[in-house]
Structure formats: C-alpha cells, structure tokens
mmCIF file of C-alpha atoms in Angstrom:
data_model
loop_
_atom_site.group_PDB
_atom_site.id
_atom_site.type_symbol
_atom_site.label_atom_id
_atom_site.label_comp_id
_atom_site.label_asym_id
_atom_site.label_seq_id
_atom_site.Cartn_x
_atom_site.Cartn_y
_atom_site.Cartn_z
ATOM 1 C CA ALA A 1 90.500 107.880 80.214
ATOM 2 C CA GLN A 2 93.121 109.980 81.850
ATOM 3 C CA THR A 3 96.670 109.605 80.595
ATOM 4 C CA VAL A 4 99.946 110.895 81.968
ATOM 5 C CA THR A 5 102.930 111.521 79.699
ATOM 6 C CA GLN A 6 106.519 111.969 80.725
ATOM 7 C CA SER A 7 108.439 112.711 77.556
ATOM 8 C CA GLN A 8 111.929 112.524 79.084
ATOM 9 C CA PRO A 9 112.967 108.903 79.741
ATOM 10 C CA GLU A 10 116.280 110.104 81.191
ATOM 11 C CA MET A 11 117.698 113.352 82.511
ATOM 12 C CA SER A 12 120.971 114.261 84.134
ATOM 13 C CA VAL A 13 122.032 117.201 86.253
ATOM 14 C CA GLN A 14 125.231 118.383 87.856
ATOM 15 C CA GLU A 15 125.265 118.376 91.629
ATOM 16 C CA ALA A 16 124.069 121.718 93.074
ATOM 17 C CA GLU A 17 122.391 122.716 89.812
ATOM 18 C CA THR A 18 118.725 122.869 88.879
ATOM 19 C CA VAL A 19 116.781 120.449 86.727
ATOM 20 C CA THR A 20 113.187 120.402 85.491
ATOM 21 C CA LEU A 21 111.258 117.221 84.763
ATOM 22 C CA SER A 22 108.278 117.474 82.422
ATOM 23 C CA CYS A 23 104.835 115.951 82.754
ATOM 24 C CA THR A 24 101.651 116.455 80.778
ATOM 25 C CA TYR A 25 98.289 114.858 81.314
ATOM 26 C CA ASP A 26 95.033 114.508 79.530
ATOM 27 C CA THR A 27 91.714 114.808 81.320
ATOM 28 C CA SER A 28 88.254 116.233 80.953
ATOM 29 C CA GLU A 29 87.759 116.445 84.707
ATOM 30 C CA SER A 30 87.942 119.632 86.728
ATOM 31 C CA ASP A 31 88.586 118.027 90.109
ATOM 32 C CA TYR A 32 91.860 116.142 90.291
ATOM 33 C CA TYR A 33 95.180 115.882 92.053
ATOM 34 C CA LEU A 34 98.698 115.630 90.711
ATOM 35 C CA PHE A 35 101.714 114.082 92.370
ATOM 36 C CA TRP A 36 105.371 113.501 91.863
ATOM 37 C CA TYR A 37 106.750 110.304 93.383
ATOM 38 C CA LYS A 38 110.403 109.352 93.595
ATOM 39 C CA GLN A 39 111.570 105.758 93.286
ATOM 40 C CA PRO A 40 115.242 105.308 94.252
ATOM 41 C CA PRO A 41 117.163 102.076 93.606
ATOM 42 C CA SER A 42 115.562 100.619 96.737
ATOM 43 C CA ARG A 43 112.294 100.683 94.695
ATOM 44 C CA GLN A 44 110.444 102.435 97.521
ATOM 45 C CA MET A 45 107.822 104.896 96.216
ATOM 46 C CA ILE A 46 108.307 108.179 98.033
ATOM 47 C CA LEU A 47 105.966 111.137 97.736
ATOM 48 C CA VAL A 48 107.827 114.253 96.636
ATOM 49 C CA ILE A 49 105.086 116.811 96.147
ATOM 50 C CA ARG A 50 101.344 117.146 95.623
ATOM 51 C CA GLN A 51 99.206 119.717 93.799
ATOM 52 C CA GLU A 52 95.457 120.184 93.977
ATOM 53 C CA ALA A 53 94.002 121.244 90.626
ATOM 54 C CA TYR A 54 91.767 123.854 92.250
ATOM 55 C CA LYS A 55 94.767 125.667 93.702
ATOM 56 C CA GLN A 56 96.382 128.259 91.490
ATOM 57 C CA GLN A 57 99.467 128.534 93.651
ATOM 58 C CA ASN A 58 102.279 126.171 92.735
ATOM 59 C CA ALA A 59 103.207 123.673 95.432
ATOM 60 C CA THR A 60 106.655 123.858 97.010
ATOM 61 C CA GLU A 61 108.492 121.468 99.307
ATOM 62 C CA ASN A 62 111.963 122.670 100.221
ATOM 63 C CA ARG A 63 114.122 122.207 97.091
ATOM 64 C CA PHE A 64 111.219 120.802 95.084
ATOM 65 C CA SER A 65 108.655 122.962 93.345
ATOM 66 C CA VAL A 66 106.162 122.515 90.554
ATOM 67 C CA ASN A 67 105.033 124.606 87.638
ATOM 68 C CA PHE A 68 101.357 123.765 87.307
ATOM 69 C CA GLN A 69 99.792 125.062 84.105
ATOM 70 C CA LYS A 70 96.189 123.913 84.272
ATOM 71 C CA ALA A 71 95.101 125.183 80.866
ATOM 72 C CA ALA A 72 98.073 123.537 79.213
ATOM 73 C CA LYS A 73 97.658 120.414 81.365
ATOM 74 C CA SER A 74 101.285 120.571 82.326
ATOM 75 C CA PHE A 75 102.837 119.712 85.675
ATOM 76 C CA SER A 76 106.629 119.998 85.722
ATOM 77 C CA LEU A 77 108.889 119.359 88.693
ATOM 78 C CA LYS A 78 111.850 121.616 89.437
ATOM 79 C CA ILE A 79 114.619 120.345 91.666
ATOM 80 C CA SER A 80 116.946 123.063 92.917
ATOM 81 C CA ASP A 81 120.416 122.549 94.351
ATOM 82 C CA SER A 82 120.402 118.928 93.183
ATOM 83 C CA GLN A 83 121.963 116.407 95.525
ATOM 84 C CA LEU A 84 123.385 112.957 94.887
ATOM 85 C CA GLY A 85 120.498 111.500 96.869
ATOM 86 C CA ASP A 86 118.040 112.928 94.364
ATOM 87 C CA ALA A 87 119.119 110.333 91.822
ATOM 88 C CA ALA A 88 116.085 108.147 91.210
ATOM 89 C CA MET A 89 113.218 107.381 88.871
ATOM 90 C CA TYR A 90 110.596 110.123 89.109
ATOM 91 C CA PHE A 91 106.966 109.350 88.362
ATOM 92 C CA CYS A 92 104.286 111.913 87.683
ATOM 93 C CA ALA A 93 100.833 110.729 88.775
ATOM 94 C CA TYR A 94 97.238 111.842 88.293
ATOM 95 C CA ARG A 95 94.357 111.042 90.568
ATOM 96 C CA SER A 96 90.732 111.865 89.889
ATOM 97 C CA GLY A 97 88.807 113.625 92.622
ATOM 98 C CA ASP A 98 86.109 110.974 92.707
ATOM 99 C CA ASN A 99 87.836 107.614 92.611
ATOM 100 C CA ASN A 100 90.875 105.792 93.894
ATOM 101 C CA ASP A 101 92.537 104.972 90.595
ATOM 102 C CA MET A 102 95.888 106.760 90.305
ATOM 103 C CA ARG A 103 97.545 106.859 86.898
ATOM 104 C CA PHE A 104 101.294 107.082 86.570
ATOM 105 C CA GLY A 105 103.505 108.309 83.758
ATOM 106 C CA ALA A 106 106.266 106.109 82.388
ATOM 107 C CA GLY A 107 108.852 107.783 84.605
ATOM 108 C CA THR A 108 112.002 109.852 84.139
ATOM 109 C CA ARG A 109 115.303 108.478 85.360
ATOM 110 C CA LEU A 110 117.345 111.281 86.916
ATOM 111 C CA THR A 111 121.102 110.973 87.237
ATOM 112 C CA VAL A 112 123.014 113.418 89.426
ATOM 113 C CA LYS A 113 126.656 113.913 88.516
ATOM 114 C CA PRO A 114 129.144 114.857 91.234
ATOM 115 C CA ALA B 1 106.556 107.945 111.821
ATOM 116 C CA ALA B 2 104.961 104.590 111.130
ATOM 117 C CA GLY B 3 104.816 103.565 107.499
ATOM 118 C CA VAL B 4 102.974 101.016 105.418
ATOM 119 C CA ILE B 5 104.230 97.502 106.093
ATOM 120 C CA GLN B 6 104.215 94.785 103.480
ATOM 121 C CA SER B 7 105.072 91.154 103.880
ATOM 122 C CA PRO B 8 106.826 89.221 102.652
ATOM 123 C CA ARG B 9 109.368 91.487 100.998
ATOM 124 C CA HIS B 10 110.429 88.788 98.560
ATOM 125 C CA LEU B 11 108.534 85.745 97.360
ATOM 126 C CA ILE B 12 109.465 83.059 94.886
ATOM 127 C CA LYS B 13 106.776 80.759 93.497
ATOM 128 C CA GLU B 14 106.397 78.199 90.750
ATOM 129 C CA LYS B 15 103.919 78.521 87.897
ATOM 130 C CA ARG B 16 100.364 77.564 88.840
ATOM 131 C CA GLU B 17 101.047 78.037 92.551
ATOM 132 C CA THR B 18 99.252 80.514 94.774
ATOM 133 C CA ALA B 19 100.621 83.472 96.701
ATOM 134 C CA THR B 20 99.289 85.751 99.411
ATOM 135 C CA LEU B 21 100.669 89.222 99.951
ATOM 136 C CA LYS B 22 99.909 91.196 103.095
ATOM 137 C CA CYS B 23 99.674 94.906 103.724
ATOM 138 C CA TYR B 24 99.403 96.763 107.010
ATOM 139 C CA PRO B 25 98.399 100.411 106.516
ATOM 140 C CA ILE B 26 99.630 103.410 108.421
ATOM 141 C CA PRO B 27 97.747 103.691 111.745
ATOM 142 C CA ARG B 28 94.411 105.506 111.322
ATOM 143 C CA HIS B 29 94.440 104.918 107.574
ATOM 144 C CA ASP B 30 91.390 102.922 106.528
ATOM 145 C CA THR B 31 91.866 102.957 102.752
ATOM 146 C CA VAL B 32 94.230 100.542 101.065
ATOM 147 C CA TYR B 33 95.361 100.330 97.438
ATOM 148 C CA TRP B 34 97.244 97.652 95.511
ATOM 149 C CA TYR B 35 99.521 98.344 92.558
ATOM 150 C CA GLN B 36 101.559 96.094 90.279
ATOM 151 C CA GLN B 37 104.833 97.333 88.794
ATOM 152 C CA GLY B 38 106.359 95.128 86.113
ATOM 153 C CA PRO B 39 110.061 95.389 85.206
ATOM 154 C CA GLY B 40 110.795 98.779 83.705
ATOM 155 C CA GLN B 41 107.149 99.825 83.904
ATOM 156 C CA ASP B 42 105.114 102.319 85.866
ATOM 157 C CA PRO B 43 102.834 101.096 88.649
ATOM 158 C CA GLN B 44 99.394 99.919 87.567
ATOM 159 C CA PHE B 45 96.427 100.238 89.887
ATOM 160 C CA LEU B 46 94.829 96.898 90.760
ATOM 161 C CA ILE B 47 92.201 97.450 93.425
ATOM 162 C CA SER B 48 91.359 99.502 96.503
ATOM 163 C CA PHE B 49 89.366 99.087 99.704
ATOM 164 C CA TYR B 50 87.709 101.543 102.018
ATOM 165 C CA GLU B 51 86.262 100.469 105.340
ATOM 166 C CA LYS B 52 86.627 96.795 104.390
ATOM 167 C CA MET B 53 84.650 97.193 101.191
ATOM 168 C CA GLN B 54 86.039 97.198 97.681
ATOM 169 C CA SER B 55 85.919 100.778 96.456
ATOM 170 C CA ASP B 56 87.571 100.779 93.041
ATOM 171 C CA LYS B 57 88.829 98.139 90.668
ATOM 172 C CA GLY B 58 91.567 98.565 88.121
ATOM 173 C CA SER B 59 93.429 96.068 85.997
ATOM 174 C CA ILE B 60 93.277 93.204 88.451
ATOM 175 C CA PRO B 61 93.172 89.756 86.780
ATOM 176 C CA ASP B 62 90.313 87.424 87.673
ATOM 177 C CA ARG B 63 92.913 85.048 89.152
ATOM 178 C CA PHE B 64 93.615 87.628 91.837
ATOM 179 C CA SER B 65 91.383 88.542 94.722
ATOM 180 C CA ALA B 66 91.820 90.826 97.688
ATOM 181 C CA GLN B 67 90.118 91.779 100.877
ATOM 182 C CA GLN B 68 90.452 94.152 103.773
ATOM 183 C CA PHE B 69 90.011 92.933 107.324
ATOM 184 C CA SER B 70 88.527 94.460 110.445
ATOM 185 C CA ASP B 71 91.941 95.784 111.537
ATOM 186 C CA TYR B 72 92.252 97.408 108.081
ATOM 187 C CA HIS B 73 95.082 95.225 106.922
ATOM 188 C CA SER B 74 94.650 93.835 103.437
ATOM 189 C CA GLU B 75 95.654 90.667 101.646
ATOM 190 C CA LEU B 76 96.121 90.121 97.923
ATOM 191 C CA ASN B 77 95.566 86.512 96.931
ATOM 192 C CA MET B 78 97.023 85.369 93.638
ATOM 193 C CA SER B 79 96.204 81.965 92.166
ATOM 194 C CA SER B 80 97.366 80.012 89.113
ATOM 195 C CA LEU B 81 100.468 82.147 88.973
ATOM 196 C CA GLU B 82 101.941 82.884 85.568
ATOM 197 C CA LEU B 83 105.416 83.997 84.582
ATOM 198 C CA GLY B 84 103.984 87.414 83.706
ATOM 199 C CA ASP B 85 102.871 87.927 87.281
ATOM 200 C CA SER B 86 106.504 88.478 88.282
ATOM 201 C CA ALA B 87 106.535 92.068 89.456
ATOM 202 C CA LEU B 88 106.848 94.410 92.377
ATOM 203 C CA TYR B 89 103.536 94.679 94.210
ATOM 204 C CA PHE B 90 102.964 97.861 96.146
ATOM 205 C CA CYS B 91 100.405 98.535 98.780
ATOM 206 C CA ALA B 92 99.513 102.126 99.636
ATOM 207 C CA SER B 93 97.269 103.573 102.302
ATOM 208 C CA SER B 94 95.486 106.835 102.946
ATOM 209 C CA LEU B 95 92.890 108.381 105.177
ATOM 210 C CA GLY B 96 89.309 107.538 104.299
ATOM 211 C CA GLY B 97 86.013 109.167 104.998
ATOM 212 C CA ALA B 98 85.393 112.429 103.230
ATOM 213 C CA GLN B 99 89.072 112.538 102.316
ATOM 214 C CA ARG B 100 89.257 109.143 100.689
ATOM 215 C CA PHE B 101 89.474 110.525 97.159
ATOM 216 C CA THR B 102 91.713 113.421 98.014
ATOM 217 C CA ASP B 103 94.180 112.212 100.579
ATOM 218 C CA THR B 104 97.704 111.367 99.536
ATOM 219 C CA GLN B 105 98.554 107.709 99.086
ATOM 220 C CA TYR B 106 101.604 106.561 101.008
ATOM 221 C CA PHE B 107 103.351 103.529 99.606
ATOM 222 C CA GLY B 108 104.854 100.527 101.332
ATOM 223 C CA PRO B 109 108.240 99.082 100.363
ATOM 224 C CA GLY B 110 106.677 96.548 98.017
ATOM 225 C CA THR B 111 106.756 92.773 97.693
ATOM 226 C CA ARG B 112 108.902 91.414 94.909
ATOM 227 C CA LEU B 113 107.219 88.345 93.468
ATOM 228 C CA THR B 114 109.184 86.065 91.181
ATOM 229 C CA VAL B 115 107.355 83.286 89.359
ATOM 230 C CA LEU B 116 109.583 80.540 87.986
#
C-alpha cells in the first residue's frame, strides 16, 4: 500500500523568507499524482499545488514550487516570500492513477513569524 | 467560482443516534469523495462515487452508507453513532469521465460532527 511520510511535524519561518516542507512516499506504481493541500485554522482543505509523476518539470504556482525527485520518491514544497497568511497545516497527498483513494501524510504545521 | 457545499456545517448527536451529511459538488463535477479527519489526524478516505455508482471504498465502517443522486449530490448516512465518530467529515468533488482518476479533488468546508 502506498504511504506518505511528512517527517517535520512543525516548521517555522520568518515573514518574507523561504521555507521547504519535506514529503516522501512509497509506491510501486508508475502512474500517480502528488499534491500539497493547505489547511488553515478554518479547517478548509485548500489545494496548493499538483504534480503529475510523468512530468519531469517541477510544478510552480506563484510563490509555491515543488522539488519532485521521482527516483528518490521525494516531493518537497518550497514557499518563497512567506506571508502571515501561509500559516497553516500542510498535507502532502498521493493519489494513484487508477483509483480514487488519496493518501495523506500526517501534516506539517507551519508558523510564520512577523 | 462555485465551490463544494456541505451541510450542515456542525452537527451534534448522541451515541447510537443517526446522522446524515450532505454534499453538493462543484457544477459539472460528477465524482464525489468522502473523507474523515479525526482530531489531530490526517484525512482518511471513506468512499467515492462516479456517475451515481460507488467507485472506490476506503476505511468506511459498515455502520456508514453513502449514495450519490441524479443531481450528483451525495449523502453520507451514519448509524449507531459512537464517540469515536466525532470528526471533521470532508466531501470533495472532481471531474469524472476519462479524468476521474487524474483530476484534482476540490474539498468542501467540512461538517464537524460531535457525538456525545
């Protein structure tokens, strides 16, 4: 079964600086999708960024980018120019290419210091 | 843009009672997913529907059942509630068809269920 590991329960970053959140996963599949979701105190689950495993190019969405290392099964999230509104729980998620089951990591709580 | 709608947002029930949670997907989305997030935990996949048929089943207890209706909204029915069922229940939706395994899931705001 696929597993997703986030080894950093908590991280903090100074406003305007850059932080990287780590995620590794275990799978024997070749077709899959990886996501980062953000869950602020409101508990809403908000999609941050998505990466298709077949794409070599790292996904980027404004201040958010990923470092996808397929061979190492690593999928880290980099947040540049951190803002106070980035403070939230961040979940890494894996989805197989042939079913609807999405697996989440345990989450990393990000604190942004003014 | 329209988002996933869940109702109610908060629900309080007694042990052994039943509860029904509703989910209205984003317009044109025909695939619906249910997740359960316990306190301090990551979301766990329960079940999904595509075109009104169950498509995948996760860790959904036998006491729970769900269905998707002709307008694509979905309901999660929970019976014989236990204290451990207290959690945040998310519904997500995505496009179906050939994209149903690849399209991004968009989450609703969740229903917070408290069982006393």
